[in-house]
XYZ file of C-alpha atoms in Angstrom:
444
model
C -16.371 -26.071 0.676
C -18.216 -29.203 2.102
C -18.601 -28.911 6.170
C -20.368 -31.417 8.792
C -21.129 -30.788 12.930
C -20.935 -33.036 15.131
C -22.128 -32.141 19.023
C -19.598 -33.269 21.226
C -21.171 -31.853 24.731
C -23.775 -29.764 25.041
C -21.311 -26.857 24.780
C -19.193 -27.868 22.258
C -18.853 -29.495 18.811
C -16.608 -30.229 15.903
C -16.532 -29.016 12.784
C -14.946 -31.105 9.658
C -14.625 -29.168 7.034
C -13.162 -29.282 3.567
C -12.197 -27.160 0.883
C -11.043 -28.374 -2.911
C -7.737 -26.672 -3.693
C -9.045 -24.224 -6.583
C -11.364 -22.616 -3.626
C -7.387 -22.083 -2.033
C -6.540 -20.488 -5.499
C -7.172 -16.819 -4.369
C -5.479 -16.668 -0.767
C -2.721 -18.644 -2.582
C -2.208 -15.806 -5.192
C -2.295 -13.004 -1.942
C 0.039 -15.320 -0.184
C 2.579 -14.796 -3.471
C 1.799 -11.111 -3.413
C 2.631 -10.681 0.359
C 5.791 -12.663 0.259
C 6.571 -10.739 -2.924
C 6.602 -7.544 -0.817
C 8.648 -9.177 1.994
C 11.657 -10.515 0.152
C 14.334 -8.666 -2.133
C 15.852 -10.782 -4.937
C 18.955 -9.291 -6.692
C 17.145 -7.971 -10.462
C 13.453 -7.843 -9.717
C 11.372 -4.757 -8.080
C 10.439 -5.257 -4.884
C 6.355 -6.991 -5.241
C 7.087 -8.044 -8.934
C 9.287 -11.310 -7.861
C 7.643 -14.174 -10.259
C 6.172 -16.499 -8.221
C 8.643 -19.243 -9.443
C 11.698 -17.366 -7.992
C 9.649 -16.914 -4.630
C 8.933 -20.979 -4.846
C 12.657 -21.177 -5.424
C 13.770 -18.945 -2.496
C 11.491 -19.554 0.247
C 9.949 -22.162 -0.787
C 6.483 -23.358 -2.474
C 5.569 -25.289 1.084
C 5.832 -21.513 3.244
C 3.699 -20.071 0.347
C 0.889 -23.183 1.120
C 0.929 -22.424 5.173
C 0.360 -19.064 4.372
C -2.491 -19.342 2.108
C -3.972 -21.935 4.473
C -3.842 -19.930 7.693
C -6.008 -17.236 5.919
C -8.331 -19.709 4.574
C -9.393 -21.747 7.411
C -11.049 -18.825 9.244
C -12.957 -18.460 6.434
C -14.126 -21.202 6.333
C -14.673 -21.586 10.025
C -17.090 -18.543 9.538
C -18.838 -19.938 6.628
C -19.033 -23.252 7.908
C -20.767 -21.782 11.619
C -23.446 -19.934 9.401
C -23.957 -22.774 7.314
C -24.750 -24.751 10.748
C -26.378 -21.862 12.575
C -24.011 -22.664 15.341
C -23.601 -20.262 17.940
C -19.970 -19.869 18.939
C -18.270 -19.001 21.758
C -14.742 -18.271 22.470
C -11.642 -19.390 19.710
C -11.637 -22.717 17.701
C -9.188 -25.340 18.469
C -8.061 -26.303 14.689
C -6.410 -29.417 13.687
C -5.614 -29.790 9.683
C -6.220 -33.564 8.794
C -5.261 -33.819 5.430
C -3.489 -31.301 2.765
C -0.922 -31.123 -0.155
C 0.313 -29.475 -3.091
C -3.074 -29.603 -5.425
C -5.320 -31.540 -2.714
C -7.805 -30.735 -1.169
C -7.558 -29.246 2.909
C -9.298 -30.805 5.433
C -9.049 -30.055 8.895
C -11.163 -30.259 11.850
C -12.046 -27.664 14.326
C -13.505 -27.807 17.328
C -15.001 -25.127 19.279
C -17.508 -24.161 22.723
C -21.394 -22.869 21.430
C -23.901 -21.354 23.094
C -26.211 -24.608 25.108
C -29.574 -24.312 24.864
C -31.043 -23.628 27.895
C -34.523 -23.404 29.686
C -35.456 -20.656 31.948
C -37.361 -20.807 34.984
C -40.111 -18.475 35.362
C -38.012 -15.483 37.294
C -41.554 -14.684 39.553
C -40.847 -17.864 41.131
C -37.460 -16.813 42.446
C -37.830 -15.569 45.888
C -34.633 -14.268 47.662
C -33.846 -13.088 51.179
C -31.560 -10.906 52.367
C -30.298 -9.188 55.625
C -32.740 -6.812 57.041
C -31.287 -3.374 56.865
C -30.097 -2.523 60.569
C -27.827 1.057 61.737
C -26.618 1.269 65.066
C -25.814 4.687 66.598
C -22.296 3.607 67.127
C -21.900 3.166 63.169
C -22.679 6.849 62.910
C -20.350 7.406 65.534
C -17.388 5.937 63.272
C -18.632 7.657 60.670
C -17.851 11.487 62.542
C -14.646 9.644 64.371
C -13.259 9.333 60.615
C -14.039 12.791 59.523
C -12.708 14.682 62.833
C -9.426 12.499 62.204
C -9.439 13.902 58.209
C -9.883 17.259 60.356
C -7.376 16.773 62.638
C -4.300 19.143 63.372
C -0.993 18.249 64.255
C 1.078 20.188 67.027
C 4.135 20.277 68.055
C 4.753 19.187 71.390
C 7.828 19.553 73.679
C 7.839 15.700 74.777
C 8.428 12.508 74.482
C 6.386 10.627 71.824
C 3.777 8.173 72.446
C 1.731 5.807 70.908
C -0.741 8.100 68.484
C 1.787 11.071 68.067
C 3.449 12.110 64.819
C 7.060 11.820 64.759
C 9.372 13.655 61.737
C 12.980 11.259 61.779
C 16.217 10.289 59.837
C 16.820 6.487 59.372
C 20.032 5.101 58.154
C 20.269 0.924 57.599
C 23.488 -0.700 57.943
C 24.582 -4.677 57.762
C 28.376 -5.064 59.203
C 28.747 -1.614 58.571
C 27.769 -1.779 55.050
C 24.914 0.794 54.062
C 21.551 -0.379 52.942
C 21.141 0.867 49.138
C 17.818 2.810 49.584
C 18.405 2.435 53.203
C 18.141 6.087 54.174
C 15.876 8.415 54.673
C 15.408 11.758 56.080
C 12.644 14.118 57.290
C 9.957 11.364 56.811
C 6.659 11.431 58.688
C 5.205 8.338 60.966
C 2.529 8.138 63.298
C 3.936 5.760 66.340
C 2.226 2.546 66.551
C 0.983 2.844 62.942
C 3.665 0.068 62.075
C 4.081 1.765 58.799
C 7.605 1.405 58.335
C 10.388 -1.241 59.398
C 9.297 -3.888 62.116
C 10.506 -2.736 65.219
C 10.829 1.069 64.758
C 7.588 1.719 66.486
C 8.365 0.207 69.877
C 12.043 2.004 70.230
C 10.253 5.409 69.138
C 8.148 5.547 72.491
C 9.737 7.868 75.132
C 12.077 9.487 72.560
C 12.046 13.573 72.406
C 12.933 15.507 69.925
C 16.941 15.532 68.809
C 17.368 11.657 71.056
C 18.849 9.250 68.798
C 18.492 5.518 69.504
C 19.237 1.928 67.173
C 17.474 -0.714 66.701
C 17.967 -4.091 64.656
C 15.509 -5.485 61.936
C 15.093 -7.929 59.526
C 15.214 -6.622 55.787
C 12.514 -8.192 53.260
C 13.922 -7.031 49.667
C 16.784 -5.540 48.215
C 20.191 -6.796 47.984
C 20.074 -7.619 52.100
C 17.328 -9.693 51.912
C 16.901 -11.735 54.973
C 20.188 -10.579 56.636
C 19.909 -8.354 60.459
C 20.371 -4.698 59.266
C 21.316 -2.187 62.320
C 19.040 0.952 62.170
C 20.159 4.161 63.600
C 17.015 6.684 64.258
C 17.127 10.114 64.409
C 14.110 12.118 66.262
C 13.493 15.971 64.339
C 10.215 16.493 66.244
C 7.081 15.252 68.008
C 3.439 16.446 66.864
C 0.828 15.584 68.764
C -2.404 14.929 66.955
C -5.598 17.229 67.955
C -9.209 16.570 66.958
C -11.910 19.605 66.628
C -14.607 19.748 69.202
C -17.831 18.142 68.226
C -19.838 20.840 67.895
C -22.020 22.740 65.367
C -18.302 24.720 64.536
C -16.739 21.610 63.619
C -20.280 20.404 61.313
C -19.644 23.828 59.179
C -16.255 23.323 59.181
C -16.310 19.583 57.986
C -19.445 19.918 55.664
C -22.129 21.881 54.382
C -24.751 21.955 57.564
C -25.071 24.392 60.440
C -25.248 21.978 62.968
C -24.314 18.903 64.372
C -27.056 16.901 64.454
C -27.904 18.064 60.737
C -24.624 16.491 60.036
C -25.476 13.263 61.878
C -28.718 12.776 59.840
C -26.962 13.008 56.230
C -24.517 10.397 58.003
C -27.538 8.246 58.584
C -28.863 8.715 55.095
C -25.313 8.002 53.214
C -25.335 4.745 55.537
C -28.657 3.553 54.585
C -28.224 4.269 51.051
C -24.862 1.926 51.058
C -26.577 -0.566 53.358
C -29.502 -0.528 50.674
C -26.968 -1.083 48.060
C -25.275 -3.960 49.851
C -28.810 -5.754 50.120
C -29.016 -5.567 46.629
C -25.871 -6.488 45.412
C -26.627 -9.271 47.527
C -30.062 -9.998 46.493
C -28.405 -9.879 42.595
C -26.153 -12.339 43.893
C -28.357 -14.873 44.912
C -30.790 -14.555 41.983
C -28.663 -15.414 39.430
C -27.507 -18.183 41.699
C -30.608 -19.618 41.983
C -31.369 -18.426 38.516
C -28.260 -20.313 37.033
C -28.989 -23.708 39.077
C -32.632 -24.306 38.388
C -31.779 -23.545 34.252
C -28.775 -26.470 35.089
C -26.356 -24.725 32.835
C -23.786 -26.246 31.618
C -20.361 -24.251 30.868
C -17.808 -24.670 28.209
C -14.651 -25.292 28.807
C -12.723 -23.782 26.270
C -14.607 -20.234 27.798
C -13.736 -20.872 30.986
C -10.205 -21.742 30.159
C -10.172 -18.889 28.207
C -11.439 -16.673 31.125
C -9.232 -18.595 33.786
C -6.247 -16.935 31.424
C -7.686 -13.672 31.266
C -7.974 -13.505 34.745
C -4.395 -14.767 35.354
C -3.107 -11.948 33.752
C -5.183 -9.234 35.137
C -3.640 -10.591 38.314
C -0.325 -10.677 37.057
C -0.470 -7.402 36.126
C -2.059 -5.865 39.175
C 1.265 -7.255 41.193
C 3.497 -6.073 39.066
C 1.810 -2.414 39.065
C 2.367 -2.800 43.101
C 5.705 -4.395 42.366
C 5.089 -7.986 44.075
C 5.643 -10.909 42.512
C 2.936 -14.080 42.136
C 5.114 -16.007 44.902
C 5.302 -12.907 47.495
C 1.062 -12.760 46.673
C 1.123 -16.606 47.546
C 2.953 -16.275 50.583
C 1.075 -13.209 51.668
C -2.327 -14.752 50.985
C -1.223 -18.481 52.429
C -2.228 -20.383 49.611
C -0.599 -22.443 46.782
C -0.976 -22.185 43.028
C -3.044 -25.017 42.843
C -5.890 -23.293 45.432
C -5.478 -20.237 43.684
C -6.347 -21.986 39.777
C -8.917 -24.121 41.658
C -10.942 -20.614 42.990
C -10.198 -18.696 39.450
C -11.662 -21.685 37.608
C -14.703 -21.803 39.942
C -14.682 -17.923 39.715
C -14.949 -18.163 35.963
C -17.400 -20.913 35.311
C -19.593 -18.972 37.475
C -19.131 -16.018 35.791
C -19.765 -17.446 32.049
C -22.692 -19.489 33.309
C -23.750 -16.290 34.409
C -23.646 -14.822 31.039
C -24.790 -17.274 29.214
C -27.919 -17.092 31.128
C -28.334 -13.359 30.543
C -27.743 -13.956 27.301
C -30.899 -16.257 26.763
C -33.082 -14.158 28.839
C -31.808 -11.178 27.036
C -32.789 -12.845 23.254
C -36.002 -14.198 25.029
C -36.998 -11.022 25.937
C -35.655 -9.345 22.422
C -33.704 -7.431 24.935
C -32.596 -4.054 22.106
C -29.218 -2.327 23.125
C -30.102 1.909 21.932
C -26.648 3.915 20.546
C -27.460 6.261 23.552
C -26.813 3.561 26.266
C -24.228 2.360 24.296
C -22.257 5.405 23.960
C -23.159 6.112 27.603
C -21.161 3.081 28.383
C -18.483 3.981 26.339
C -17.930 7.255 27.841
C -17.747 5.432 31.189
C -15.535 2.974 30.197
C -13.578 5.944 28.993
C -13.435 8.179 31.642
C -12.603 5.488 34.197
C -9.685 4.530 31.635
C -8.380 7.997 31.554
C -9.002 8.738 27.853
C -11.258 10.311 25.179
C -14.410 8.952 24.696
C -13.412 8.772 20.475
C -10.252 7.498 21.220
C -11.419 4.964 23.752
C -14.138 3.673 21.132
C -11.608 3.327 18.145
C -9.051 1.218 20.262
C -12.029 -1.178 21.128
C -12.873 -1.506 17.423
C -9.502 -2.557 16.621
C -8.804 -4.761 19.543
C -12.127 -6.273 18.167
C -13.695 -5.702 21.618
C -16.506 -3.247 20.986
C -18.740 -6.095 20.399
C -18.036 -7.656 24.174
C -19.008 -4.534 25.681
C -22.062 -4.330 23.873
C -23.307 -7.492 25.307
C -22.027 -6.029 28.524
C -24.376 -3.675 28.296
C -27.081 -6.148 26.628
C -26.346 -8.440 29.876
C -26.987 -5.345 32.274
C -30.366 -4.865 30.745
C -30.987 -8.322 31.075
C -29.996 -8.471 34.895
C -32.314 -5.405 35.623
C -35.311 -7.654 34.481
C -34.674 -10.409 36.392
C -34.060 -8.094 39.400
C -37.468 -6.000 38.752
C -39.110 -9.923 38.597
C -38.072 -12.012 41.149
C -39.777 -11.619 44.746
C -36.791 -9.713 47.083
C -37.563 -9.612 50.659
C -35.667 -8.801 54.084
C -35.325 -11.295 56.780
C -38.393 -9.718 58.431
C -40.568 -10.193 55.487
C -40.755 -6.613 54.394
C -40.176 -6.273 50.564
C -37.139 -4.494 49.121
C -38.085 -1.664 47.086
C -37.739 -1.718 43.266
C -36.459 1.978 43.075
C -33.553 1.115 45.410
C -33.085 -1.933 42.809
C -33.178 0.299 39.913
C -30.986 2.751 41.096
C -28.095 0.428 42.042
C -28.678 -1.699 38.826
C -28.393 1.196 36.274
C -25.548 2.496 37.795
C -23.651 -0.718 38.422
C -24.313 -3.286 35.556
């Protein structure tokens, strides 16, 4: 095999490669003895067809593509550790030249690793918002739990705006039933504009047993678009009914005696997630800055690849919520084209991102243990739902464990440039490094 590089961009080159045809010899004779295994000719066991008869049958050219698409990665790899290339992402193969007893050439091109030049990360200085809690955000913060503490009563009343209301529904258009139209003994807080547009504002002033109609326009279903008639039943009103704020309601709703014990942990859970915004956003910003004074460049095959990825991910997270791509559109006022143009920025941020973890990460011999690895794993695992074992075998075969071990690598790599660069609040106090650590390890 004789093989030549040739840099097209800094993040990508092309590889010409060729290999004489008695290097093809071998994946020629397993191509004969797969296809041998595949097809049944009248006479001969099944794997001892002659290659002749399986030239014959299915012809010597399908045997050639076969042997060929199991040499050229092959030779790819050979070929990139001949060069010392570092790769990224898949190859983009063209075959130039090949027949019966010639040699193959073909060409492929593919994204590597640019070489790039670090600043000195002690001369990164970010600034973030100082960390600031008003009384009123504690406030929310026991509003929320004495609603999840709330009791509903039944009240002998008309509803209002706030109450609970238990009611029958039945959709008609021109008389017709709605499929899926009905429903019975369902619960709705008035106002919450939960369920069909419209329902809320004809509930108000109804007691329990009144029955009332109202018209709406349907979304899905067979009706789409069309005026359905709605005809409401009331069952009963509940009115909703907070606890007292007092130090009964603190030992009901936690684990302290008293309410202003209760406050206080508030306080602290609130300044530990404030902490943790200022140094997600701190992280942010670094590798910002971080990524535009090393001027790194990003391939495009990896971000096309990523774009993809991404794609799909969405793609799948509608369908798991049952909305299609053009509903998601139309909910989030924006064409395809804006959505591609913010993925693709998304992703070549992202891989410029890792790319310059990566180089920190070799600069700085950066050493991945099995321990943090298999910590990762069982993360990865629990959050998946499955058995740590399991988990770990389906990566191998996917051929992903390797991406989560730079993952991992990358994470390591991000907690030294946040323990480096110079993080302070828009007063000028520094940010402390435990806080950094803290929300680093546990969120690589």
């Amino acid at each position: 095999m004789k093989s030549t590089v040739e840099t097209l961009s800094p993040t990508r080159v092309r590889l010409a490669i060729e290999v004489p045809f008695v290097e093809l010899e071998p994946s020629l004779r397993k191509a004969y003895r797969e296809i041998a295994q595949q097809v049944t000719v009248p006479g001969f066991r099944k794997g001892k067809v002659p290659s002749a008869v399986i030239d014959q049958r299915v012809g010597r050219g399908a045997v050639l593509n076969e042997a060929v698409q199991e040499a050229i990665p092959e030779n790819i790899v050979a070929a990139v550790r001949e060069h010392e290339v570092k790769t990224l992402g898949r190859p983009e193969v063209e075959i130039t030249e090949f027949g019966d007893g010639e040699p193959l050439k073909f060409t492929a091109e593919i994204d590597v690793r640019p070489e790039i030049t670090l600043p000195d990360l002690a001369t990164i200085e970010v600034t973030v918002d100082e960390l600031a809690i008003g009384d009123n955000e504690i406030d929310d913060q026991v509003k929320a739990l004495r609603e999840r503490f709330a009791t509903l009563k039944t009240v002998e009343r008309a509803a209002a705006e706030g109450d609970y209301v238990q009611i029958d529904m039945k959709a008609t258009v021109d008389g017709e039933e709605v499929p899926g139209g009905s429903a019975t003994n369902i619960s709705h807080e008035v106002g919450s504009k939960q369920l069909l547009p419209g329902l809320d504002e004809v509930l108000v002033g109804l007691a329990a047993d009144a029955e009332t109609s109202f018209s709406t326009q349907l979304v899905g279903g067979d009706f789409a678009g069309r005026d359905a008639d709605v005809a409401v039943t009331v069952r009963t009103v509940k009115e909703k009914q907070l606890p007292e704020l007092d130090d009964e309601f603190a030992q009901l709703a936690s684990e302290f005696d008293t309410l202003d014990e209760l406050r206080e942990d508030l306080r602290k859970r609130v300044t530990q997630a404030k902490q943790a915004e200022q140094i997600y956003a701190a992280r942010d910003k670094a590798l910002e800055q971080l990524v535009a004074a090393a001027e790194v460049p990003a391939p495009e095959g990896v971000v096309k690849e990523e774009v993809e990825h991404r794609k799909q991910a969405m793609a799948d997270q509608l369908e798991r919520i049952g909305a299609s791509f053009d509903e998601y559109l139309a909910a989030e006022d924006k064409t395809e084209e804006q959505i591609d143009t913010e993925l693709t920025d998304a992703a070549t941020e992202g891989v410029k991102i890792q790319l310059v973890l990566d180089t920190l990460a070799d600069a700085e011999d950066v050493q991945v243990s099995d321990d943090e690895f298999g910590h990762e794993i069982m993360h990865r695992a629990q959050r998946a739902g499955m058995q740590p074992q399991q988990y770990y075998d389906q990566l191998v075969r996917s051929g992903a464990a390797g991406a989560v071990f730079g993952d991992v690598r990358r994470g390591k790599a991000l907690t030294l440039v946040m323990e480096r660069v110079k993080i302070t609040d828009t007063a000028g106090n520094p940010i402390s490094l435990d806080a950094v650590r803290e929300v680093t390890e546990h969120n690589h």
